[in-house]
């Protein structure tokens, strides 16, 4: 039975020292009760109180650490079912598949491809996080050799799957010792052996099956001392996986059902690559902590990473860039000046089109609290006054010889007002960023 905030508060030091990052012990107790903080965050808690509160105050979903310190991934400790209630905390880790059945040259080639699969979107670099290696050869020696090769080439966190628990133990205590690999034994070993692997190494155990069998097995391995666990529906069709993910999350968060209070791992692989990538996107949204995917084609992987990027932002804080003057290319006093908002997607849409045009430009990102052009205009945050204030505050007048600026075509209605307020000549640019290149070449001229 989970403890209430007041029950936890009674055992806290009540010193209100703020070392836990929270203003008071009472507020901290409420956060612990809600699963948003752990007792370890209070450095002043006595061992006696820690033991008394123990498991009962653990978050409804545990935090699990995967991978070496240099590329550590944290998953779990989610607190809400719905993103509009609060943000999702720890982004889904995407693991790309490899097999130990091929030769070393094939593995090295796959590692090179893994490193090259990087994308830039709204100013962030997107890439897969892990490698999922399957023991398809059935040979322990081949598995260990593959692990060594991959770990030497790309020291990212790994998921290992094998029918043989001995093979997994050899990898986790050998080449991957100290790197917290996820180990998934498909051979259904006894719970004692699985727990032994989890307690003698720092491996994270993946326990797969239907909800009931997973809950029973988690209880069994926890009784033997294992704590680092991922739960999984296994290789099942998309709808069944989503059912598992949703029911497990509900049981953990709403019912505080401890055996299912662990982050989940799903598999989105198959002959139909498009369907598998769609499954992966759905698992990212609801509620997978690790997705094993065979989306090696850039257009498929980018779709999954984009879904993750969108889902794991804070819905109450629009993604925004710093509101200021940006200079792209070798600008001169004659270079065009474009105005947009500081909503990331708006800014980066303009920036990428300017870069593609190869025309050096200045872009003035006006502070609209991260809202897009039309939203900001409707909310009266992108108007003649705010744009004029941004012009003056940016110091752009000292950098350009002209007094001309280009506004987005969607707010053409503001042109006369901005001209009157600022004294600058206002050119109405294209409605969509895709028209910027042609506009710069054909319509921009200093008059
Ligand atoms: Fe209270 Fe501990 Fe937080 Fe200090 S660190 S405010 S004692 S809960």
Coordinates of C-alpha atoms and ligand atoms in Angstrom, one line a residue:
X1 CA 0.0 0.0 0.0
X2 CA 1.5 3.4 -1.0
X3 CA 2.1 5.9 1.7
X4 CA 0.4 9.3 1.8
X5 CA 2.4 12.6 1.7
X6 CA 1.7 13.1 5.4
X7 CA 2.9 9.6 6.4
X8 CA 6.1 10.3 4.6
X9 CA 6.4 13.8 6.0
X10 CA 6.3 12.5 9.6
X11 CA 9.5 10.6 9.0
X12 CA 11.4 13.4 7.2
X13 CA 14.0 15.6 9.1
X14 CA 11.7 18.7 8.9
X15 CA 14.7 21.0 8.4
X16 CA 13.4 22.7 5.3
X17 CA 17.0 23.0 4.1
X18 CA 16.1 22.8 0.3
X19 CA 19.0 20.4 -0.4
X20 CA 16.5 18.1 -2.2
X21 CA 15.6 20.9 -4.6
X22 CA 12.2 21.5 -3.0
X23 CA 11.3 24.5 -0.8
X24 CA 10.0 22.5 2.2
X25 CA 10.0 19.0 3.7
X26 CA 6.2 18.9 3.3
X27 CA 6.4 19.8 -0.4
X28 CA 9.1 17.1 -0.8
X29 CA 6.9 14.5 0.9
X30 CA 4.1 15.3 -1.4
X31 CA 6.4 14.9 -4.4
X32 CA 7.6 11.5 -3.1
X33 CA 4.0 10.4 -2.6
X34 CA 3.2 11.4 -6.1
X35 CA 6.1 9.5 -7.4
X36 CA 7.9 12.6 -8.7
X37 CA 10.9 12.3 -6.3
X38 CA 12.7 9.6 -4.5
X39 CA 13.9 9.3 -0.9
X40 CA 17.5 9.4 -2.1
X41 CA 17.0 13.1 -3.0
X42 CA 17.0 14.0 0.7
X43 CA 20.6 13.7 1.9
X44 CA 19.6 14.3 5.5
X45 CA 17.2 11.3 5.8
X46 CA 18.3 8.9 8.6
X47 CA 18.9 5.3 7.7
X48 CA 16.2 4.4 10.2
X49 CA 13.6 6.5 8.4
X50 CA 14.8 5.3 5.1
X51 CA 14.3 1.7 6.1
X52 CA 10.9 2.4 7.6
X53 CA 9.6 4.2 4.5
X54 CA 11.4 1.8 2.2
X55 CA 9.6 0.2 -0.7
X56 CA 6.3 1.8 0.3
X57 CA 7.5 5.2 -0.8
X58 CA 9.1 4.1 -4.0
X59 CA 7.8 5.9 -7.1
X60 CA 4.9 4.0 -8.8
X61 CA 7.2 3.4 -11.8
X62 CA 10.8 2.9 -11.1
X63 CA 13.7 4.8 -12.7
X64 CA 16.0 2.4 -14.6
X65 CA 19.5 3.3 -15.7
X66 CA 20.9 1.7 -18.9
X67 CA 24.3 1.9 -20.4
X68 CA 27.8 3.0 -19.4
X69 CA 28.2 6.3 -17.6
X70 CA 29.5 8.0 -20.8
X71 CA 26.2 7.4 -22.6
X72 CA 23.8 6.7 -19.7
X73 CA 20.1 6.5 -20.5
X74 CA 17.5 6.8 -17.8
X75 CA 14.0 5.5 -18.4
X76 CA 10.9 5.2 -16.3
X77 CA 9.7 7.2 -13.3
X78 CA 6.8 8.5 -15.4
X79 CA 4.0 10.1 -13.4
X80 CA 1.1 10.6 -15.7
X81 CA -1.0 8.7 -18.2
X82 CA -1.7 11.8 -20.4
X83 CA 0.8 14.3 -21.6
X84 CA -1.6 17.2 -21.1
X85 CA -1.5 16.5 -17.3
X86 CA 2.2 16.9 -17.1
X87 CA 5.2 16.3 -19.4
X88 CA 6.5 12.7 -20.0
X89 CA 9.8 12.6 -18.2
X90 CA 12.3 10.3 -19.9
X91 CA 12.3 10.0 -23.7
X92 CA 12.0 6.6 -25.3
X93 CA 15.3 5.0 -26.2
X94 CA 15.4 3.7 -29.7
X95 CA 17.6 0.6 -30.3
X96 CA 18.5 -0.5 -33.8
X97 CA 18.8 -4.2 -34.5
X98 CA 21.9 -6.2 -35.3
X99 CA 22.6 -9.9 -35.5
X100 CA 25.6 -12.0 -34.5
X101 CA 24.9 -14.3 -37.4
X102 CA 26.9 -12.2 -39.9
X103 CA 30.6 -11.8 -40.0
X104 CA 32.8 -9.1 -38.4
X105 CA 33.0 -7.0 -41.5
X106 CA 29.2 -6.8 -41.7
X107 CA 29.0 -5.7 -38.0
X108 CA 31.6 -3.0 -38.5
X109 CA 29.7 -1.8 -41.6
X110 CA 26.5 -1.7 -39.5
X111 CA 28.3 0.3 -36.8
X112 CA 29.5 2.8 -39.3
X113 CA 25.9 3.2 -40.6
X114 CA 24.6 3.6 -37.0
X115 CA 27.1 6.5 -36.4
X116 CA 26.0 8.2 -39.7
X117 CA 22.3 8.0 -39.0
X118 CA 22.0 11.5 -37.5
X119 CA 19.5 14.2 -38.3
X120 CA 19.1 17.8 -37.4
X121 CA 15.6 19.0 -36.7
X122 CA 14.6 22.3 -35.1
X123 CA 18.1 22.8 -33.9
X124 CA 18.4 19.4 -32.2
X125 CA 20.4 16.4 -33.3
X126 CA 18.3 13.2 -33.5
X127 CA 19.8 9.7 -33.5
X128 CA 19.2 6.2 -32.3
X129 CA 20.4 5.6 -28.8
X130 CA 21.2 1.9 -28.5
X131 CA 22.0 -1.3 -30.4
X132 CA 19.9 -4.4 -29.9
X133 CA 22.0 -7.5 -30.6
X134 CA 20.3 -10.8 -31.2
X135 CA 22.1 -14.1 -30.6
X136 CA 20.7 -15.6 -33.9
X137 CA 23.9 -17.7 -34.4
X138 CA 23.0 -19.7 -31.2
X139 CA 26.8 -19.6 -30.4
X140 CA 28.1 -18.0 -27.2
X141 CA 31.5 -17.4 -28.8
X142 CA 30.0 -15.6 -31.8
X143 CA 27.8 -13.5 -29.5
X144 CA 30.8 -12.5 -27.3
X145 CA 32.9 -11.7 -30.4
X146 CA 30.0 -9.6 -31.8
X147 CA 29.5 -7.7 -28.5
X148 CA 33.2 -6.9 -28.4
X149 CA 33.3 -5.6 -32.0
X150 CA 30.2 -3.5 -31.5
X151 CA 31.2 -2.1 -28.1
X152 CA 34.6 -1.2 -29.5
X153 CA 33.1 0.6 -32.5
X154 CA 30.1 2.3 -30.9
X155 CA 30.1 2.3 -27.1
X156 CA 26.4 2.9 -26.8
X157 CA 24.0 1.0 -24.4
X158 CA 23.1 -2.4 -25.7
X159 CA 20.1 -4.8 -25.5
X160 CA 21.2 -8.4 -25.8
X161 CA 18.7 -11.2 -26.5
X162 CA 19.5 -14.9 -26.4
X163 CA 17.9 -18.2 -25.6
X164 CA 20.8 -19.0 -23.3
X165 CA 21.1 -17.3 -20.0
X166 CA 24.7 -18.4 -19.8
X167 CA 25.5 -16.5 -23.0
X168 CA 23.9 -13.4 -21.6
X169 CA 25.7 -13.7 -18.3
X170 CA 29.0 -14.1 -20.1
X171 CA 28.5 -10.9 -22.1
X172 CA 27.2 -8.9 -19.1
X173 CA 30.1 -10.0 -16.9
X174 CA 32.6 -10.0 -19.7
X175 CA 32.9 -7.4 -22.5
X176 CA 29.9 -5.4 -21.2
X177 CA 30.8 -5.4 -17.5
X178 CA 30.0 -2.1 -15.9
X179 CA 27.8 -0.9 -18.8
X180 CA 24.3 -1.9 -17.6
X181 CA 23.2 -3.8 -20.7
X182 CA 19.6 -4.9 -21.0
X183 CA 19.5 -8.7 -21.2
X184 CA 16.5 -10.5 -22.5
X185 CA 16.6 -14.3 -22.1
X186 CA 14.0 -15.8 -24.5
X187 CA 14.7 -19.3 -23.2
X188 CA 12.4 -18.9 -20.1
X189 CA 15.1 -19.7 -17.4
X190 CA 14.1 -20.2 -13.7
X191 CA 13.5 -17.0 -11.8
X192 CA 16.4 -17.8 -9.5
X193 CA 18.9 -17.9 -12.4
X194 CA 17.5 -14.7 -13.8
X195 CA 17.6 -12.9 -10.5
X196 CA 21.2 -14.1 -10.0
X197 CA 22.1 -12.5 -13.3
X198 CA 20.5 -9.3 -12.2
X199 CA 22.2 -9.2 -8.8
X200 CA 25.7 -10.5 -9.7
X201 CA 26.1 -8.1 -12.7
X202 CA 24.7 -4.6 -13.3
X203 CA 22.5 -5.9 -16.2
X204 CA 18.9 -4.8 -16.5
X205 CA 16.6 -7.8 -16.8
X206 CA 13.9 -7.7 -19.5
X207 CA 10.9 -9.8 -18.4
X208 CA 8.5 -10.6 -21.3
X209 CA 5.1 -12.2 -21.6
X210 CA 1.4 -11.4 -20.9
X211 CA 0.6 -9.1 -18.0
X212 CA -0.1 -11.8 -15.5
X213 CA 3.0 -13.9 -16.2
X214 CA 5.2 -10.7 -16.2
X215 CA 3.8 -9.6 -12.9
X216 CA 4.4 -13.0 -11.3
X217 CA 7.9 -13.3 -12.7
X218 CA 8.8 -9.7 -11.6
X219 CA 7.6 -10.6 -8.0
X220 CA 9.7 -13.7 -8.1
X221 CA 12.9 -12.1 -9.2
X222 CA 12.4 -9.1 -6.9
X223 CA 12.0 -11.5 -4.0
X224 CA 15.5 -12.7 -4.9
X225 CA 16.9 -9.2 -4.8
X226 CA 16.8 -8.1 -8.5
X227 CA 15.7 -4.5 -8.9
X228 CA 16.8 -3.3 -12.4
X229 CA 13.9 -4.6 -14.6
X230 CA 12.2 -3.7 -17.8
X231 CA 8.8 -5.4 -18.6
X232 CA 7.8 -6.3 -22.2
X233 CA 4.9 -7.8 -24.1
X234 CA 7.5 -9.6 -26.2
X235 CA 7.2 -9.9 -30.0
X236 CA 3.4 -9.5 -30.4
X237 CA 1.3 -7.6 -32.9
X238 CA 0.9 -3.8 -32.5
X239 CA -2.6 -3.8 -30.9
X240 CA -1.6 -6.3 -28.2
X241 CA 1.6 -4.5 -27.4
X242 CA -0.4 -1.2 -27.0
X243 CA -2.9 -3.0 -24.8
X244 CA 0.0 -4.3 -22.6
X245 CA 1.7 -0.9 -22.4
X246 CA -1.5 0.9 -21.5
X247 CA -2.7 -1.6 -18.9
X248 CA 0.7 -1.9 -17.3
X249 CA 1.0 1.9 -17.0
X250 CA -2.5 2.2 -15.6
X251 CA -1.8 -0.6 -13.0
X252 CA 1.4 1.1 -11.9
X253 CA 0.3 4.7 -11.8
X254 CA -3.4 4.5 -10.9
X255 CA -3.4 1.3 -8.7
X256 CA 0.2 1.5 -7.5
X257 CA 0.6 -2.1 -8.5
X258 CA 4.4 -2.6 -7.9
X259 CA 5.1 -5.7 -10.1
X260 CA 4.1 -3.7 -13.2
X261 CA 5.8 -0.4 -12.0
X262 CA 8.7 -0.7 -14.4
X263 CA 9.5 0.9 -17.7
X264 CA 8.5 -1.2 -20.8
X265 CA 10.4 -2.5 -23.8
X266 CA 8.7 -3.2 -27.1
X267 CA 9.7 -4.7 -30.4
X268 CA 8.8 -3.0 -33.7
X269 CA 10.4 -5.1 -36.4
X270 CA 9.0 -7.1 -39.4
X271 CA 8.9 -7.7 -43.1
X272 CA 6.7 -4.7 -43.7
X273 CA 9.2 -2.0 -42.7
X274 CA 6.6 0.9 -43.0
X275 CA 4.2 -0.9 -40.7
X276 CA 6.9 -1.7 -38.2
X277 CA 8.0 2.0 -38.1
X278 CA 4.4 3.0 -37.6
X279 CA 4.2 0.6 -34.7
X280 CA 7.4 2.1 -33.3
X281 CA 5.9 5.6 -33.5
X282 CA 2.7 4.3 -31.6
X283 CA 4.9 2.7 -28.9
X284 CA 6.8 5.9 -28.5
X285 CA 3.5 7.8 -27.9
X286 CA 2.1 5.1 -25.6
X287 CA 4.2 4.3 -23.4
X288 CA 7.4 2.4 -24.3
X289 CA 10.6 3.3 -22.6
X290 CA 12.8 1.3 -25.1
X291 CA 11.8 0.4 -28.6
X292 CA 13.7 -2.2 -30.6
X293 CA 13.4 -1.2 -34.2
X294 CA 14.8 -2.4 -37.6
X295 CA 14.2 1.0 -39.1
X296 CA 17.7 1.4 -40.6
X297 CA 16.3 3.4 -43.6
X298 CA 16.8 7.1 -42.8
X299 CA 13.2 8.1 -43.7
X300 CA 11.8 5.5 -41.3
X301 CA 14.1 6.2 -38.4
X302 CA 13.5 9.9 -38.8
X303 CA 9.8 9.4 -38.4
X304 CA 10.3 7.5 -35.1
X305 CA 12.8 10.1 -33.8
X306 CA 10.5 13.0 -34.8
X307 CA 7.5 11.3 -32.9
X308 CA 9.8 11.1 -29.9
X309 CA 11.0 14.6 -30.1
X310 CA 7.4 15.9 -30.3
X311 CA 6.0 13.7 -27.5
X312 CA 8.8 14.4 -25.0
X313 CA 8.6 18.2 -25.0
X314 CA 6.8 20.0 -22.3
X315 CA 3.3 20.7 -23.6
X316 CA 3.1 23.8 -21.4
X317 CA 6.3 25.3 -22.8
X318 CA 6.5 25.8 -26.6
X319 CA 9.9 24.8 -28.0
X320 CA 11.6 28.1 -28.7
X321 CA 14.8 29.8 -29.7
X322 CA 16.4 32.7 -28.0
X323 CA 14.7 35.9 -29.3
X324 CA 17.5 37.9 -30.9
X325 CA 19.1 38.8 -34.2
X326 CA 20.7 35.9 -36.1
X327 CA 23.2 36.2 -38.9
X328 CA 23.4 33.5 -41.6
X329 CA 26.3 33.4 -44.0
X330 CA 28.7 36.2 -44.7
X331 CA 26.3 39.1 -44.1
X332 CA 27.0 42.6 -45.3
X333 CA 25.2 45.9 -44.6
X334 CA 23.1 45.2 -47.7
X335 CA 22.0 41.8 -46.6
X336 CA 18.2 41.2 -46.3
X337 CA 16.5 41.3 -42.9
X338 CA 13.7 38.8 -42.3
X339 CA 11.4 38.9 -39.3
X340 CA 9.8 35.9 -37.7
X341 CA 8.8 34.6 -34.3
X342 CA 10.9 32.7 -31.8
X343 CA 8.8 29.5 -32.1
X344 CA 11.5 26.9 -33.0
X345 CA 9.6 25.4 -35.9
X346 CA 9.0 28.9 -37.4
X347 CA 12.5 30.0 -36.9
X348 CA 14.2 26.9 -38.2
X349 CA 11.9 26.7 -41.2
X350 CA 13.0 30.2 -42.2
X351 CA 16.7 29.4 -41.3
X352 CA 16.8 26.2 -43.4
X353 CA 15.3 28.0 -46.4
X354 CA 17.7 30.9 -46.1
X355 CA 20.6 28.4 -45.9
X356 CA 19.3 26.6 -49.0
X357 CA 19.1 29.9 -50.9
X358 CA 22.8 30.7 -50.1
X359 CA 21.8 34.3 -49.7
X360 CA 23.4 35.7 -46.5
X361 CA 20.6 37.1 -44.4
X362 CA 19.8 38.4 -41.0
X363 CA 16.8 36.9 -39.2
X364 CA 15.1 38.8 -36.3
X365 CA 13.3 36.3 -34.0
X366 CA 10.8 38.3 -32.1
X367 CA 9.9 37.2 -28.6
X368 CA 6.4 35.7 -28.9
X369 CA 6.9 33.3 -26.0
X370 CA 7.5 30.6 -28.5
X371 CA 4.3 30.8 -30.5
X372 CA 4.0 30.6 -34.2
X373 CA 3.4 33.6 -36.5
X374 CA -0.4 33.3 -36.8
X375 CA -0.9 32.3 -33.2
X376 CA 1.3 35.1 -32.0
X377 CA -0.5 37.6 -34.3
X378 CA -3.9 36.4 -33.0
X379 CA -2.7 36.7 -29.4
X380 CA -1.4 40.2 -30.2
X381 CA 2.2 39.2 -29.4
X382 CA 3.5 39.7 -33.0
X383 CA 2.4 43.2 -33.9
X384 CA 3.8 46.6 -34.9
X385 CA 4.9 47.4 -31.3
X386 CA 6.6 44.1 -30.5
X387 CA 8.4 44.0 -33.9
X388 CA 9.5 47.6 -33.6
X389 CA 10.8 47.0 -30.1
X390 CA 12.7 43.9 -31.3
X391 CA 14.2 45.9 -34.1
X392 CA 15.4 48.6 -31.7
X393 CA 16.6 46.1 -29.1
X394 CA 18.6 44.0 -31.6
X395 CA 20.8 46.9 -32.7
X396 CA 20.3 45.8 -36.3
X397 CA 20.0 49.5 -37.4
X398 CA 23.8 49.8 -36.8
X399 CA 24.5 46.7 -38.9
X400 CA 22.6 47.4 -42.1
X401 CA 22.8 50.2 -44.6
X402 CA 19.1 49.9 -45.6
X403 CA 16.0 50.4 -43.6
X404 CA 14.0 47.4 -45.0
X405 CA 12.6 44.3 -43.4
X406 CA 10.6 41.4 -44.7
X407 CA 7.6 40.1 -42.7
X408 CA 5.8 36.7 -43.2
X409 CA 3.1 36.8 -45.9
X410 CA 0.5 35.6 -43.3
X411 CA 0.7 38.9 -41.5
X412 CA 0.7 41.2 -44.5
X413 CA -2.0 43.1 -42.7
X414 CA 0.6 44.4 -40.3
X415 CA 2.8 46.0 -43.0
X416 CA 1.5 49.6 -42.9
X417 CA 1.3 49.6 -39.1
X418 CA 4.9 48.4 -38.7
X419 CA 6.1 50.9 -41.3
X420 CA 4.4 53.7 -39.4
X421 CA 5.6 52.5 -35.9
X422 CA 9.2 51.8 -37.0
X423 CA 9.9 54.1 -39.9
X424 CA 11.3 51.1 -41.8
X425 CA 10.1 50.0 -45.2
X426 CA 8.2 46.8 -44.9
X427 CA 8.2 44.1 -47.7
X428 CA 5.7 41.3 -47.5
X429 CA 7.4 38.0 -47.9
X430 CA 5.9 34.6 -48.9
X431 CA 3.2 32.9 -46.7
X432 CA 5.2 29.7 -46.5
X433 CA 8.9 29.4 -45.7
X434 CA 9.4 27.3 -48.9
X435 CA 8.9 30.5 -50.9
X436 CA 11.8 32.4 -49.2
X437 CA 14.5 31.3 -51.7
X438 CA 12.6 32.6 -54.7
X439 CA 11.6 35.8 -52.8
X440 CA 15.3 36.6 -51.9
X441 CA 16.4 36.1 -55.5
X442 CA 13.5 37.8 -57.3
X443 CA 11.9 40.3 -54.9
X444 CA 14.5 41.6 -52.4
X445 CA 16.1 44.9 -53.6
X446 CA 17.2 47.9 -51.7
X447 CA 15.3 51.0 -52.6
Ligands
LIG1 FE1 13.6 18.5 4.1 FE2 15.4 16.7 3.3 FE3 14.5 18.4 1.5 FE4 16.1 19.3 3.5 S1 16.6 17.8 1.8 S2 14.1 20.2 2.7 S3 15.4 18.0 5.2 S4 13.3 16.8 2.6

